[in-house]
Coordinates of C-alpha atoms in Angstrom, one line a residue:
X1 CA 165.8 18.3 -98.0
X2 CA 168.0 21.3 -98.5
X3 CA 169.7 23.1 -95.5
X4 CA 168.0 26.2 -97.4
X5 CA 164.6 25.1 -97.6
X6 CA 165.2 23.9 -93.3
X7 CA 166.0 27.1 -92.9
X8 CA 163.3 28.8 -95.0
X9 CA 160.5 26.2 -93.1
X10 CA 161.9 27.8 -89.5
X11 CA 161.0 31.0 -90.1
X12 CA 158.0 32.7 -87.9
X13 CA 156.3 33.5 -91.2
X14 CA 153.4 35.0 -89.0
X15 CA 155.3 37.2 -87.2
X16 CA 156.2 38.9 -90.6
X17 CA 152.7 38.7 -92.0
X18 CA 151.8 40.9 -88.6
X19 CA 154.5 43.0 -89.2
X20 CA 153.7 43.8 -92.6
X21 CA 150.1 44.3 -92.1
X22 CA 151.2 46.9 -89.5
X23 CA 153.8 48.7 -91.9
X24 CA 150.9 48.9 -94.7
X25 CA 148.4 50.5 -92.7
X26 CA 150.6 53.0 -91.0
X27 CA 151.7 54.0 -94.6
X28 CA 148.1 54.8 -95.3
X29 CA 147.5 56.4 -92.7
X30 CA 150.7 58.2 -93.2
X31 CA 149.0 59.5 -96.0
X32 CA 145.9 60.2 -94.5
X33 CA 147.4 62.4 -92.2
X34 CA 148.9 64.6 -94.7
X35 CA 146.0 64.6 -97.4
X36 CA 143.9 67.5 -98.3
X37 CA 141.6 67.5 -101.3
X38 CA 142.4 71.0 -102.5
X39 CA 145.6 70.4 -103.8
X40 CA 145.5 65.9 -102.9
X41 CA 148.3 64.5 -104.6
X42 CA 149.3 60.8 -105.4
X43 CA 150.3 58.5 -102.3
X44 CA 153.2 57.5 -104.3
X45 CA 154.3 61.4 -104.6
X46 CA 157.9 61.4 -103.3
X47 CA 157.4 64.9 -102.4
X48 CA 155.2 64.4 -99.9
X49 CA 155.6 62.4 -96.4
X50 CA 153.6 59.2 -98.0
X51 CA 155.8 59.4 -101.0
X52 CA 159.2 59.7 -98.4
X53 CA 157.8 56.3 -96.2
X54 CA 157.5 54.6 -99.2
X55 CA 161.2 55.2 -99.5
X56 CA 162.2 54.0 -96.2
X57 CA 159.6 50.9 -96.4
X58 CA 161.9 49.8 -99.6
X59 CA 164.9 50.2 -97.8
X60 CA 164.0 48.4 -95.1
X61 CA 163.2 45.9 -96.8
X62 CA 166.7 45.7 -98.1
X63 CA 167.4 45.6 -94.4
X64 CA 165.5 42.9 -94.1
X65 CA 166.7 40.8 -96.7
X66 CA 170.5 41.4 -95.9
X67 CA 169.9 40.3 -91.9
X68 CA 168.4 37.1 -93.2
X69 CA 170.8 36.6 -95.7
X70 CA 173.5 36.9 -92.8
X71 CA 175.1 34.4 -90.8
X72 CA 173.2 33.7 -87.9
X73 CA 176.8 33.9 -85.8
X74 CA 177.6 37.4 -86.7
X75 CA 175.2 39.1 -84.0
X76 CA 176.8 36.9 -81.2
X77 CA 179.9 37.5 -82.6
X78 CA 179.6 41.3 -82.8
X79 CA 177.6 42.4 -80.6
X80 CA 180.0 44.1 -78.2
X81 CA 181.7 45.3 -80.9
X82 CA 178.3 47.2 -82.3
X83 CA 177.6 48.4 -78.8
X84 CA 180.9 50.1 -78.6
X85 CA 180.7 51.5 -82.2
X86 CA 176.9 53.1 -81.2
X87 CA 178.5 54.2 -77.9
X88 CA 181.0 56.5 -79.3
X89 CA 178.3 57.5 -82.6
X90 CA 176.3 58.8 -79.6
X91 CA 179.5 60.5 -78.2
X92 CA 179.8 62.5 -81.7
X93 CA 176.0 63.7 -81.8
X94 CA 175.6 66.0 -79.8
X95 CA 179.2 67.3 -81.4
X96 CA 178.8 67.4 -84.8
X97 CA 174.8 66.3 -84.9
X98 CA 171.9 68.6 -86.8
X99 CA 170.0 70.8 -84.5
X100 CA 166.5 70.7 -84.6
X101 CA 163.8 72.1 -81.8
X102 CA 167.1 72.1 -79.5
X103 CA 168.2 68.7 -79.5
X104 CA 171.4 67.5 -81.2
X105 CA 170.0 63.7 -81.9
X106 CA 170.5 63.6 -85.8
X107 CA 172.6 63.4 -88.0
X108 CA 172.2 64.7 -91.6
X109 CA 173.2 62.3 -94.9
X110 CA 171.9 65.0 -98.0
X111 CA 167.9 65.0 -97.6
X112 CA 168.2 62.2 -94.8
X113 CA 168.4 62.1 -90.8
X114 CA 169.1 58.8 -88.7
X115 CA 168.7 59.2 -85.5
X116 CA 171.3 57.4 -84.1
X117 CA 169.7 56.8 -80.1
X118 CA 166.8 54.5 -82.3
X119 CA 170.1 52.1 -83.6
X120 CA 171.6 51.8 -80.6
X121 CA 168.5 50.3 -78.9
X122 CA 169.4 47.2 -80.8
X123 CA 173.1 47.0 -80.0
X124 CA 172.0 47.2 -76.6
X125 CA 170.3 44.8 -76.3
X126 CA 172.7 42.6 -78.2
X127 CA 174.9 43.9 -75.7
X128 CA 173.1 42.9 -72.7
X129 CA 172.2 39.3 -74.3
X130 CA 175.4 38.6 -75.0
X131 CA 176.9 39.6 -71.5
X132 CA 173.8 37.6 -69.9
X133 CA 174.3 34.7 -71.5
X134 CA 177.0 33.2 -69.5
X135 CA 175.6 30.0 -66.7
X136 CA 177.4 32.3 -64.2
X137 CA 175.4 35.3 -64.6
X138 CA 173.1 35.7 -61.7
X139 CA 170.5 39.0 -61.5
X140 CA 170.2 37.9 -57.9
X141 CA 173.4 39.3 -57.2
X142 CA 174.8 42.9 -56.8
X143 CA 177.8 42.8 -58.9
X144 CA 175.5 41.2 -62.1
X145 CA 172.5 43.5 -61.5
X146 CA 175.5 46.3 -61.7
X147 CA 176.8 45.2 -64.8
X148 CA 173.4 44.7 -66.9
X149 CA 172.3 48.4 -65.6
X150 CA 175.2 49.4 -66.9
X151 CA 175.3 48.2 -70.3
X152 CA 171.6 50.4 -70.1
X153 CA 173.0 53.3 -68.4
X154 CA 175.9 54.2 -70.8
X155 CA 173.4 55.0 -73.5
X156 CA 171.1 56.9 -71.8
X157 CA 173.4 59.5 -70.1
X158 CA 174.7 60.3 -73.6
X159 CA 171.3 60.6 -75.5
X160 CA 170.5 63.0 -71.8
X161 CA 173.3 64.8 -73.2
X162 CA 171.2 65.7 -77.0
X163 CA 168.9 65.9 -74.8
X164 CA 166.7 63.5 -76.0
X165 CA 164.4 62.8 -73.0
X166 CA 162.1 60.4 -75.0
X167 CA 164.6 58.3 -76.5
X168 CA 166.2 57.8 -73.3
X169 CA 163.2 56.8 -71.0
X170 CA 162.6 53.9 -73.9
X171 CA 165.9 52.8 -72.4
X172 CA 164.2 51.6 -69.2
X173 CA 162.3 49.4 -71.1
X174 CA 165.1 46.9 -70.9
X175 CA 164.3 46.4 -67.1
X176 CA 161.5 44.4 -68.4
X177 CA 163.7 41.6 -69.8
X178 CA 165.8 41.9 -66.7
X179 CA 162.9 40.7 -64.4
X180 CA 162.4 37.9 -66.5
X181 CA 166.0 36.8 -66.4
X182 CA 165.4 36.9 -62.4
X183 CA 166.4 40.8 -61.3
X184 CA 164.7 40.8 -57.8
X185 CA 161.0 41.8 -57.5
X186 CA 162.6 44.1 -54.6
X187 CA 163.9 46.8 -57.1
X188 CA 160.1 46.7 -58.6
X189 CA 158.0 47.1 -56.0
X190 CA 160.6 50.3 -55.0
X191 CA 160.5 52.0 -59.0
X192 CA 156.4 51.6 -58.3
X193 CA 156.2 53.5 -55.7
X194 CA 159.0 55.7 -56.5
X195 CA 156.7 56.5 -59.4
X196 CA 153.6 56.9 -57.4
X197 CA 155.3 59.6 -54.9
X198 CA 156.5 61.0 -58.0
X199 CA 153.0 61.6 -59.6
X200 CA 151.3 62.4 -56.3
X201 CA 154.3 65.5 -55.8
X202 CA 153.7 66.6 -59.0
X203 CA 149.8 66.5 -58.7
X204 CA 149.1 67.5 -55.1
X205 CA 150.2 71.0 -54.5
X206 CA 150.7 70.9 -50.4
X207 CA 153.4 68.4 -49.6
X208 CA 152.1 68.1 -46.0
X209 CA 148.3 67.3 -47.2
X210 CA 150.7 64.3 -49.9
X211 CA 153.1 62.7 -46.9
X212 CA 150.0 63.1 -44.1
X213 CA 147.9 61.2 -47.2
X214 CA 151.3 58.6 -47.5
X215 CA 152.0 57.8 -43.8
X216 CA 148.4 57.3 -43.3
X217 CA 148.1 54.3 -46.3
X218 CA 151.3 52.9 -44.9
X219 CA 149.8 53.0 -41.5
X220 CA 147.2 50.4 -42.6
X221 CA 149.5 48.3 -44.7
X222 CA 151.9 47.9 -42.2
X223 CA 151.1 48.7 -38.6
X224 CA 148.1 46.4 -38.1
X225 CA 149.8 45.2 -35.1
X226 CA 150.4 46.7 -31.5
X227 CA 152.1 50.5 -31.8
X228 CA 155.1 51.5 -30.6
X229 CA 157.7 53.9 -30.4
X230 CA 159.8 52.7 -33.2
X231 CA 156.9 52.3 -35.5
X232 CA 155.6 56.0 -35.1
X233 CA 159.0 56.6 -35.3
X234 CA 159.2 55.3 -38.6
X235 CA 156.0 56.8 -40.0
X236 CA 157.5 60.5 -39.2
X237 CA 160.6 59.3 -41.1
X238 CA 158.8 58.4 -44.4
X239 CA 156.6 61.8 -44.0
X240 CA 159.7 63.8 -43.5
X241 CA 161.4 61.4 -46.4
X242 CA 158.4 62.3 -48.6
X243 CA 158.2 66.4 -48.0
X244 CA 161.9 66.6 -48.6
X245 CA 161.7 64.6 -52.0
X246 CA 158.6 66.5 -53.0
X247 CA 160.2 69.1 -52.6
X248 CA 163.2 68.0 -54.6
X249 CA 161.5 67.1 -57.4
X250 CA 159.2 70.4 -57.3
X251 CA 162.9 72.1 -57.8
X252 CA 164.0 69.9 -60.6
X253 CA 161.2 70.5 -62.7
X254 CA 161.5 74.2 -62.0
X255 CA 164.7 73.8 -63.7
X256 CA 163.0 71.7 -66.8
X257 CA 163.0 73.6 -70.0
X258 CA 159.2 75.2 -70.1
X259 CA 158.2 73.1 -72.7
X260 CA 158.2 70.2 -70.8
X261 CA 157.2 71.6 -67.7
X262 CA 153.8 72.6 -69.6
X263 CA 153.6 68.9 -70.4
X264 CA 153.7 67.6 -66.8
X265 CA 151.3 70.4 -66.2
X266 CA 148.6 69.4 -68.9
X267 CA 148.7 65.7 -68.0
X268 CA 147.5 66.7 -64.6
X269 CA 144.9 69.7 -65.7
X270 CA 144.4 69.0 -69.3
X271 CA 142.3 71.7 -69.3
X272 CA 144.8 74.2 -68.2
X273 CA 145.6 75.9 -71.3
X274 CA 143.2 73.7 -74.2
X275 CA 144.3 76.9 -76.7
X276 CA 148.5 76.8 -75.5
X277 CA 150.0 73.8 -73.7
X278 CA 147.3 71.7 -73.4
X279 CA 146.5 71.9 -77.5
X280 CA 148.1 68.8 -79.1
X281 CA 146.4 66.0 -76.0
X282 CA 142.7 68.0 -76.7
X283 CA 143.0 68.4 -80.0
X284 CA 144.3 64.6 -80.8
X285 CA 140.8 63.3 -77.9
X286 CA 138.8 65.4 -79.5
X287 CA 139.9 63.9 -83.1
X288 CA 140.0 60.1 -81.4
X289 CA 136.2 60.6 -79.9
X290 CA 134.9 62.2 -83.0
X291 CA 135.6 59.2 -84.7
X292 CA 132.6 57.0 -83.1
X293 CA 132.7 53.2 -83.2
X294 CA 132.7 53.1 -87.1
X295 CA 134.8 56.2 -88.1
X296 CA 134.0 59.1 -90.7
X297 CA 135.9 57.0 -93.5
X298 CA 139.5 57.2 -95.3
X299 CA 140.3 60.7 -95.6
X300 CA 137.4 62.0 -94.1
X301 CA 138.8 63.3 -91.0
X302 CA 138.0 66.7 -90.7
X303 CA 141.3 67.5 -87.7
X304 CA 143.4 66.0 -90.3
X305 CA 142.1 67.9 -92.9
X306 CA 142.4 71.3 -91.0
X307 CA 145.9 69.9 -89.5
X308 CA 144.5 70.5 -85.8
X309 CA 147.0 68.1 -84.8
X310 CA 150.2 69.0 -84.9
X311 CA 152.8 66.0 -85.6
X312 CA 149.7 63.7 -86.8
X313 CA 152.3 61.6 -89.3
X314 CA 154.5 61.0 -86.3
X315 CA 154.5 61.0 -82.5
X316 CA 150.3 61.4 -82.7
X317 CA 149.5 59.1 -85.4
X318 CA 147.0 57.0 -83.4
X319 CA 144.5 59.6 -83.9
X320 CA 144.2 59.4 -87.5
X321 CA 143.3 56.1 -87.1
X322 CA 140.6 56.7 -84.6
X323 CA 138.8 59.8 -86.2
X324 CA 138.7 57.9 -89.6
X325 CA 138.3 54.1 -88.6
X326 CA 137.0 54.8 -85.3
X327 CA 136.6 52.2 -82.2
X328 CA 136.7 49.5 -84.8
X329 CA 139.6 50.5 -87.2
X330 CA 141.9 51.4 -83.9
X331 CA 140.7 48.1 -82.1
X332 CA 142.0 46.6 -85.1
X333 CA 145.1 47.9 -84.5
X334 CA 145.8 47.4 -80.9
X335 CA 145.0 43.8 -81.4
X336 CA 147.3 43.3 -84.0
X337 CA 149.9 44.8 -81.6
X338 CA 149.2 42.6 -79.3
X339 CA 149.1 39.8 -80.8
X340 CA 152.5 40.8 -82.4
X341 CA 153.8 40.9 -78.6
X342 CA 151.9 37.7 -77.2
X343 CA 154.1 35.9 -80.6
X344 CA 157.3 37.0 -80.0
X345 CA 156.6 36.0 -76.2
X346 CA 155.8 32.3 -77.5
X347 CA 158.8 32.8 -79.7
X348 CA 161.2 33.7 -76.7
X349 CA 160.2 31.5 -74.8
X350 CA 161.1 28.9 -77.0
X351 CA 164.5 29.8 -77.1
X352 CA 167.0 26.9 -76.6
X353 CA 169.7 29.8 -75.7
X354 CA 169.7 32.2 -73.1
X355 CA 171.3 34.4 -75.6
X356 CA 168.2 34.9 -78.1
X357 CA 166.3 34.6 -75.3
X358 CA 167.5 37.8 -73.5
X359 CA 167.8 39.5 -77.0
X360 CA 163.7 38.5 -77.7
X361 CA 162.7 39.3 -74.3
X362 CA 164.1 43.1 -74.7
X363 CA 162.3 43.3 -78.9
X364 CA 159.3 42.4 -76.6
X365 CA 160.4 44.9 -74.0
X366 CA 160.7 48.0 -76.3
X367 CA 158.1 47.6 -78.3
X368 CA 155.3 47.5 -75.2
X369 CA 157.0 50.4 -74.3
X370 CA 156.6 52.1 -77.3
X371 CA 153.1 50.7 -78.1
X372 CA 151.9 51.6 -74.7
X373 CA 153.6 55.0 -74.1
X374 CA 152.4 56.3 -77.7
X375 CA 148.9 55.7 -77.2
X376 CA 148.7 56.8 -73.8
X377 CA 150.4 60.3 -74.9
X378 CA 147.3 60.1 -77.5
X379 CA 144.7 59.8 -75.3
X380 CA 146.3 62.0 -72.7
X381 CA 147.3 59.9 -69.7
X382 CA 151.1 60.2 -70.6
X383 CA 153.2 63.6 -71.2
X384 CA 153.8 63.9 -74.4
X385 CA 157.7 62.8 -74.6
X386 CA 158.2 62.5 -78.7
X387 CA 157.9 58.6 -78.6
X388 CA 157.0 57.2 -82.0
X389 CA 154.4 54.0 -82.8
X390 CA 156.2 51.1 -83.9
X391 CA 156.0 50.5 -87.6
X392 CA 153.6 53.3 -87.7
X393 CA 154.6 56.7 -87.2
X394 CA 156.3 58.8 -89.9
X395 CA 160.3 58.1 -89.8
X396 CA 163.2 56.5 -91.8
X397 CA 165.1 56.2 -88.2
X398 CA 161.9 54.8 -86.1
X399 CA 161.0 52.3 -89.3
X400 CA 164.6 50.8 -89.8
X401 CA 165.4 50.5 -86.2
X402 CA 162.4 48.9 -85.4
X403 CA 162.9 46.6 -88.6
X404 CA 166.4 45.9 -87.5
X405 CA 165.4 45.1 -83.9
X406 CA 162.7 42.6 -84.8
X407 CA 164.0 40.9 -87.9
X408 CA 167.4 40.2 -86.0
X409 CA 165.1 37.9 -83.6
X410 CA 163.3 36.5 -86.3
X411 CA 166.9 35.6 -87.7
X412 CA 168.2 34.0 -84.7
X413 CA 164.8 31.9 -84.1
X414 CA 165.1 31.0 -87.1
X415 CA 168.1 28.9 -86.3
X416 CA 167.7 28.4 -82.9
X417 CA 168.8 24.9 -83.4
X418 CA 172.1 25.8 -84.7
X419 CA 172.6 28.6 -82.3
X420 CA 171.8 25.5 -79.3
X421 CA 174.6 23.3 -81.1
X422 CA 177.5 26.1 -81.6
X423 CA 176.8 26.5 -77.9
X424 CA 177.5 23.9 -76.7

């Protein structure tokens, strides 16, 4: 047999058929979320945002085919080098990027933008395979864990500086991949309840009712014992600890621009403002429910139709899908998703080098993020931060970067056998 037709026999065919399935039906819906029957033009019409995906599907299949057609060795090869070109691309943006809605994270080719914070995810997480790849790198140790948050760091503070708030929180995403690779449950168990004081400053309005309500759960979880002074000690501590960082954080988003300050603000009253602020996250439940378990059928959605929901083709896609195919047509979806995730776990996991097996892990980290964040914005238990659905939502940059992540895995699975050898 041909080294060709090995090569064609190794690749996770499935994970492509998933992928596929998931690009087609976003493009539909793509369309659906556009379409109105007084003036209903072709899906195929370049001229409208169906027209323009079909575009960026084609191209990405280009994409597609010139990764596989690649050598194998060129993403180990390069992939510090492609970190460092993305590194100083994101420099430039918010230089000599296009501004739109106040943000500096484009850049304009004739009719096209690329956003160049989607790319870089991928040279990132090149970038952190390759530098975790080495038998010597150990998470369980300071001057590694400093390193590898690094390599994440760098990006972020320069998509802050667009500011691009939603592109940069994807970046946390990698910290996923990290635990796997053995970061310390520790810095975890920390970011939970960092998270959890967080919420509970934003969403309890007297900071002495929140650190009373703090000090009293600690109390039970951790001074079952006999009391004494160094315990209460303690407890006073943390509630001073939480007031003051309440506090804090009550100032920085004072400081946030008011568009995102009426986002933190709906996700805690969504019913604050249902005709201002709170408008997309009602509209887009109230076009999710009014789907029903079956759905009102292709193109029958009447929020489409009457465009209640702003950004449908992009950041709010989900609820097209659940107004016209309902509980079934977005179960559909999810489970596809998911099963797209629990694959490229298997696939990782069969790694023979800890090189693609870093590099799968963070695929698999960025798109749960994506997947989960998106439809929790949707359904309105998640500000809404402009993060797009993978393979989904409206977007030349979102599509190709997404392509470019996953296909680069598929590639090096593909010859994970080879990969195993030149490593050795």
């Amino acid at each position: 047999m041909r080294q060709d037709d090995l090569y064609i026999n190794k690749i996770d065919w499935l994970t492509i058929l998933i992928y596929g399935l998931l690009v087609m039906i976003g493009w539909f819906n793509i369309y659906a979320a556009v379409y109105d029957e007084q003036t209903a033009k072709s899906i195929f019409d370049f001229s409208i945002n169906s027209g323009k995906q079909l575009i960026w599907i084609g191209t990405a299949v280009l994409l597609i085919t010139l990764i596989m057609v690649a050598d194998y060795r060129l993403f180990d090869n390069l992939s510090l080098i492609l970190f460092g070109i993305f590194v100083l691309i994101l420099i430039l943006t918010p230089i000599i990027g296009k501004e739109i809605n106040g943000q500096k994270a484009w850049f304009e080719l004739g009719p096209f933008r690329l956003q160049p914070g989607e790319f870089a995810k991928f040279a990132t997480a090149l970038a952190l395979a390759k530098i975790i790849e080495k038998p010597s790198f150990d998470l369980s140790k300071p001057k590694y864990q400093f390193q590898a948050t690094l390599v994440i760091l760098i990006p972020v503070a320069l998509i802050m500086l667009q500011p691009d708030t939603g592109t940069a929180m994807v970046y946390s995403a990698f910290f996923i991949m990290l635990y796997r690779e053995g970061m310390p449950q520790k810095y975890y168990v920390l970011a939970l309840i960092f998270i959890a004081v967080s919420l509970l400053s934003l969403a309890v309005e007297n900071n002495l009712y929140l650190a009373g309500g703090v000090v009293f759960v600690i109390s039970f979880l951790i001074l079952m014992g006999k009391k004494n002074w160094k315990r209460i000690l303690s407890l006073g501590l943390i509630g001073l600890a939480v007031i003051a960082y309440s506090y804090s954080l009550d100032m920085v988003v004072s400081k946030l621009p008011s568009h995102q300050q009426n986002r933190i603000m709906v996700l805690f009253n969504p019913d604050i403002d249902p005709l201002g602020v709170g408008w997309n996250v009602t509209q887009s439940k109230i076009a999710i429910g009014s789907g029903g378990f079956w759905g009102k059928g292709y193109l029958q959605g009447t929020q489409t139709k009457f465009d209640f929901v702003p950004e449908q083709h992009t950041d709010f896609i989900f609820c097209t899908l659940g107004e016209e195919f309902g509980w079934v047509g977005s179960l559909i979806v999810v489970f596809l998703f998911v099963s797209l995730l629990v694959r490229l776990v298997f696939l990782a996991e069969r790694q023979k080098t800890r090189f693609s097996r870093v590099y799968g892990y963070s695929v698999i980290s960025i798109l749960l993020f994506h997947f989960m964040i998106n439809i929790s914005m949707t359904i309105g238990l998640f500000p809404v931060v402009g993060i797009p659905l993978p393979f989904f939502s409206y977007g030349g940059s979102s599509l190709w970067s997404f392509t470019i992540l996953l296909f680069i895995f598929i590639k090096l699975d593909s010859h994970r056998i080879q990969l195993l050898g030149r490593m050795n």
